[in-house]
Amino acid sequence: MHRLQPLANGLRTDHPVPGIPFVDDSHIPIDDPAAIEAVICREGGASMGRWERMNEAQGAWLAYTADPLRPELAWAVRHHPEHGRTVLLLLTKDAPLWHSSWRGPKLLFRQGGYWWDGTTWYRPDQAWDATCKHFSLRPVPDATTITAADILDENARTDGGRLLDVYRFDPEAKPPDSWNEHLAMWASQRAADARPLSQCVVRLSAPELPADQLIGVPKMPNIGDIVAPTLRTYIARIQRELPAGDG
């Protein structure tokens, strides 16, 4: 089950994760997977990144690298030539596991490990098929994809959102208030030829996911009186059963 938690969205992501901030990713070559892998190396030339091609479409790939300014943080990129890309900021120690979770058809994760393959939403991996040696695919009944265009309107404020600098980014900071204003800021800074907002996935809606009954990682630290990194550690170590969040 997908338990890892992103810290922030990269500014050039196509599919923003709700509830977390946006961080400037302009110093990372997110269009070239080999260049991503080579961004930072240890002594002796060993890379602190990785990339590989995916089989679901020609030109699909995933990659990650430690940030050259903050090596304890890493950037992960999942690129699909038809369905766009996700750019996330993570803890570097989580990057290899995140890389593994993105293998196969999973393009992004949302509420509690629900995942999307570009056309269909599936429930979290829980039912193991011993014969086929993989988790059973369980499509979400009556799922609706919610895009950035569905959330934003032409009058959305852009001055309330803030783009953070990775060098000053605080992983322990509280989640941003009025996240829609941050989403509007992100939308206002996209390139003219960027993916249309109507194709930028934010989350899903389904009868089995009543929004007023779900509490995700951004809100849980306040309720539990702990800091966000501690909660992410609990989830990664499978020490708590909580809505696993997004990516």
Tab-separated table of C-alpha atoms in Angstrom, residues 10-207:
chain	number	residue	atom	x	y	z
A	10	GLY	CA	7.353	21.223	-7.812
A	11	LEU	CA	6.253	24.366	-9.654
A	12	ARG	CA	6.393	22.549	-13.010
A	13	THR	CA	4.219	19.632	-11.972
A	14	ASP	CA	1.097	18.970	-14.053
A	15	HIS	CA	-0.785	17.219	-11.261
A	16	PRO	CA	-0.628	19.125	-7.947
A	17	VAL	CA	-1.084	17.192	-4.726
A	18	PRO	CA	-3.712	18.979	-2.592
A	19	GLY	CA	-2.818	20.549	0.729
A	20	ILE	CA	0.953	20.861	0.345
A	21	PRO	CA	2.991	23.885	-0.796
A	22	PHE	CA	4.690	24.625	-4.107
A	23	VAL	CA	8.496	24.854	-4.286
A	24	ASP	CA	10.601	26.319	-7.103
A	25	ASP	CA	12.104	23.469	-9.153
A	26	SER	CA	13.767	25.654	-11.823
A	27	HIS	CA	17.279	24.445	-10.867
A	28	ILE	CA	16.393	20.809	-11.733
A	29	PRO	CA	16.393	19.614	-15.398
A	30	ILE	CA	13.005	17.908	-15.141
A	31	ASP	CA	12.684	17.239	-18.904
A	32	ASP	CA	15.756	14.973	-19.089
A	33	PRO	CA	15.776	11.850	-16.887
A	34	ALA	CA	19.487	11.133	-17.351
A	35	ALA	CA	20.300	14.715	-16.364
A	36	ILE	CA	18.080	14.384	-13.291
A	37	GLU	CA	20.011	11.314	-12.179
A	38	ALA	CA	23.319	13.155	-12.659
A	39	VAL	CA	22.421	16.337	-10.754
A	40	ILE	CA	24.434	15.421	-7.658
A	41	CYS	CA	27.087	12.771	-7.008
A	42	ARG	CA	28.856	11.484	-3.917
A	43	GLU	CA	32.622	11.263	-3.620
A	44	GLY	CA	33.912	8.852	-6.212
A	45	GLY	CA	31.224	9.801	-8.724
A	46	ALA	CA	28.362	7.670	-7.384
A	47	SER	CA	25.059	9.282	-8.346
A	48	MET	CA	22.513	10.297	-5.710
A	49	GLY	CA	19.750	9.736	-8.234
A	50	ARG	CA	18.257	7.184	-10.585
A	51	TRP	CA	16.121	6.963	-13.685
A	52	GLU	CA	14.463	4.263	-15.779
A	53	ARG	CA	12.116	3.912	-18.712
A	54	MET	CA	8.575	2.655	-18.219
A	55	ASN	CA	6.876	0.161	-20.538
A	56	GLU	CA	3.326	1.517	-20.649
A	57	ALA	CA	4.121	4.075	-23.381
A	58	GLN	CA	7.063	5.054	-25.537
A	59	GLY	CA	8.755	8.003	-23.871
A	60	ALA	CA	7.454	7.275	-20.345
A	61	TRP	CA	10.030	7.404	-17.539
A	62	LEU	CA	10.613	8.103	-13.863
A	63	ALA	CA	13.601	9.639	-12.100
A	64	TYR	CA	14.782	11.153	-8.856
A	65	THR	CA	17.730	13.129	-7.542
A	66	ALA	CA	18.895	14.624	-4.282
A	67	ASP	CA	18.653	18.406	-4.367
A	68	PRO	CA	22.068	20.071	-4.884
A	69	LEU	CA	21.234	22.797	-2.346
A	70	ARG	CA	19.509	20.529	0.195
A	71	PRO	CA	20.857	16.958	-0.169
A	72	GLU	CA	18.499	15.734	2.559
A	73	LEU	CA	15.651	16.545	0.152
A	74	ALA	CA	15.018	14.925	-3.220
A	75	TRP	CA	13.018	15.613	-6.371
A	76	ALA	CA	11.007	12.798	-7.955
A	77	VAL	CA	9.570	13.044	-11.464
A	78	ARG	CA	7.101	10.721	-13.200
A	79	HIS	CA	6.739	11.559	-16.909
A	80	HIS	CA	4.187	10.220	-19.373
A	81	PRO	CA	4.108	11.584	-22.954
A	82	GLU	CA	0.298	11.605	-23.055
A	83	HIS	CA	-0.764	12.154	-19.449
A	84	GLY	CA	1.821	14.685	-18.307
A	85	ARG	CA	4.220	14.701	-15.393
A	86	THR	CA	4.268	14.808	-11.622
A	87	VAL	CA	7.096	16.644	-9.848
A	88	LEU	CA	7.368	16.163	-6.074
A	89	LEU	CA	9.763	17.164	-3.305
A	90	LEU	CA	10.488	14.329	-0.846
A	91	LEU	CA	12.848	13.318	1.908
A	92	THR	CA	15.887	11.811	0.187
A	93	LYS	CA	15.671	8.659	2.300
A	94	ASP	CA	12.172	8.052	0.875
A	95	ALA	CA	13.118	8.593	-2.780
A	96	PRO	CA	14.096	4.974	-3.653
A	97	LEU	CA	10.855	3.599	-2.176
A	98	TRP	CA	8.851	6.265	-3.971
A	99	HIS	CA	10.625	5.351	-7.197
A	100	SER	CA	9.588	1.721	-6.719
A	101	SER	CA	5.967	2.623	-5.961
A	102	TRP	CA	5.715	4.466	-9.303
A	103	ARG	CA	6.693	1.469	-11.397
A	104	GLY	CA	4.062	-0.003	-13.658
A	105	PRO	CA	0.934	1.878	-14.703
A	106	LYS	CA	0.619	4.067	-11.574
A	107	LEU	CA	0.939	7.689	-12.632
A	108	LEU	CA	-0.176	9.336	-9.402
A	109	PHE	CA	-1.617	8.552	-5.989
A	110	ARG	CA	-4.332	10.331	-4.073
A	111	GLN	CA	-6.591	9.747	-1.053
A	112	GLY	CA	-5.361	6.750	0.903
A	113	GLY	CA	-3.350	5.212	-1.921
A	114	TYR	CA	-5.973	5.379	-4.660
A	115	TRP	CA	-4.120	5.538	-7.972
A	116	TRP	CA	-4.705	6.632	-11.559
A	117	ASP	CA	-3.328	5.116	-14.754
A	118	GLY	CA	-4.319	7.975	-17.051
A	119	THR	CA	-7.899	6.849	-17.636
A	120	THR	CA	-9.123	4.840	-14.633
A	121	TRP	CA	-8.919	5.199	-10.834
A	122	TYR	CA	-8.122	2.103	-8.776
A	123	ARG	CA	-8.442	1.304	-5.095
A	124	PRO	CA	-5.256	0.904	-3.010
A	125	ASP	CA	-3.276	-2.304	-3.486
A	126	GLN	CA	-4.597	-4.655	-0.800
A	127	ALA	CA	-5.976	-7.821	-2.434
A	128	TRP	CA	-3.014	-10.048	-3.406
A	129	ASP	CA	-3.535	-12.466	-6.301
A	130	ALA	CA	-1.244	-15.391	-5.472
A	131	THR	CA	-1.779	-17.014	-8.875
A	132	CYS	CA	-0.727	-13.986	-10.902
A	133	LYS	CA	1.682	-12.751	-8.196
A	134	HIS	CA	0.414	-9.190	-8.151
A	135	PHE	CA	-2.260	-7.123	-6.451
A	136	SER	CA	-5.723	-7.358	-7.963
A	137	LEU	CA	-6.851	-4.318	-9.910
A	138	ARG	CA	-10.014	-2.898	-8.361
A	139	PRO	CA	-11.487	0.037	-10.310
A	140	VAL	CA	-13.271	2.670	-8.225
A	141	PRO	CA	-17.013	2.668	-8.996
A	142	ASP	CA	-18.349	5.979	-10.308
A	143	ALA	CA	-15.027	7.774	-9.868
A	144	THR	CA	-14.773	11.361	-11.096
A	145	THR	CA	-11.451	13.034	-11.802
A	146	ILE	CA	-11.235	16.535	-10.313
A	147	THR	CA	-8.900	18.815	-12.275
A	148	ALA	CA	-7.381	22.209	-11.567
A	149	ALA	CA	-9.903	23.735	-13.979
A	150	ASP	CA	-12.757	22.280	-11.904
A	151	ILE	CA	-11.421	23.932	-8.749
A	152	LEU	CA	-10.257	27.307	-10.026
A	153	ASP	CA	-12.382	30.009	-11.572
A	154	GLU	CA	-11.409	33.052	-13.620
A	155	ASN	CA	-11.622	35.242	-10.517
A	156	ALA	CA	-9.341	33.088	-8.372
A	157	ARG	CA	-6.829	35.107	-6.363
A	158	THR	CA	-3.184	34.529	-7.224
A	159	ASP	CA	-1.609	36.966	-4.762
A	160	GLY	CA	-2.467	34.824	-1.724
A	161	GLY	CA	-0.343	31.885	-2.839
A	162	ARG	CA	3.382	31.650	-2.247
A	163	LEU	CA	6.155	29.928	-4.188
A	164	LEU	CA	8.814	28.656	-1.776
A	165	ASP	CA	12.577	28.466	-2.257
A	166	VAL	CA	14.001	24.982	-1.641
A	167	TYR	CA	16.981	26.409	0.261
A	168	ARG	CA	14.636	27.978	2.827
A	169	PHE	CA	11.959	25.282	2.712
A	170	ASP	CA	10.935	24.004	6.146
A	171	PRO	CA	9.668	20.384	6.060
A	172	GLU	CA	8.154	20.886	9.525
A	173	ALA	CA	6.084	23.933	8.608
A	174	LYS	CA	2.308	23.698	8.863
A	175	PRO	CA	0.402	23.018	5.633
A	176	PRO	CA	-0.605	26.181	3.759
A	177	ASP	CA	-3.902	27.842	4.552
A	178	SER	CA	-6.276	28.564	1.662
A	179	TRP	CA	-4.586	26.015	-0.588
A	180	ASN	CA	-6.735	27.075	-3.551
A	181	GLU	CA	-4.888	30.398	-3.563
A	182	HIS	CA	-1.604	28.507	-3.841
A	183	LEU	CA	-3.128	26.467	-6.666
A	184	ALA	CA	-4.123	29.699	-8.410
A	185	MET	CA	-0.561	31.015	-8.009
A	186	TRP	CA	0.769	27.779	-9.564
A	187	ALA	CA	-1.688	28.090	-12.465
A	188	SER	CA	-0.718	31.733	-13.098
A	189	GLN	CA	2.974	30.822	-13.442
A	190	ARG	CA	2.583	27.995	-15.930
A	191	ALA	CA	4.141	28.340	-19.362
A	192	ALA	CA	1.925	29.237	-22.302
A	193	ASP	CA	2.403	25.778	-23.818
A	194	ALA	CA	1.880	23.901	-20.549
A	195	ARG	CA	-0.719	21.163	-20.147
A	196	PRO	CA	-4.259	22.653	-20.012
A	197	LEU	CA	-5.693	23.022	-16.513
A	198	SER	CA	-8.590	20.784	-17.589
A	199	GLN	CA	-6.031	17.953	-17.892
A	200	CYS	CA	-4.190	18.664	-14.639
A	201	VAL	CA	-5.425	16.136	-12.079
A	202	VAL	CA	-5.793	17.286	-8.474
A	203	ARG	CA	-7.836	14.504	-6.857
A	204	LEU	CA	-10.712	12.096	-7.355
A	205	SER	CA	-14.273	12.038	-6.122
A	206	ALA	CA	-16.290	8.864	-5.605
A	207	PRO	CA	-19.305	7.731	-3.542
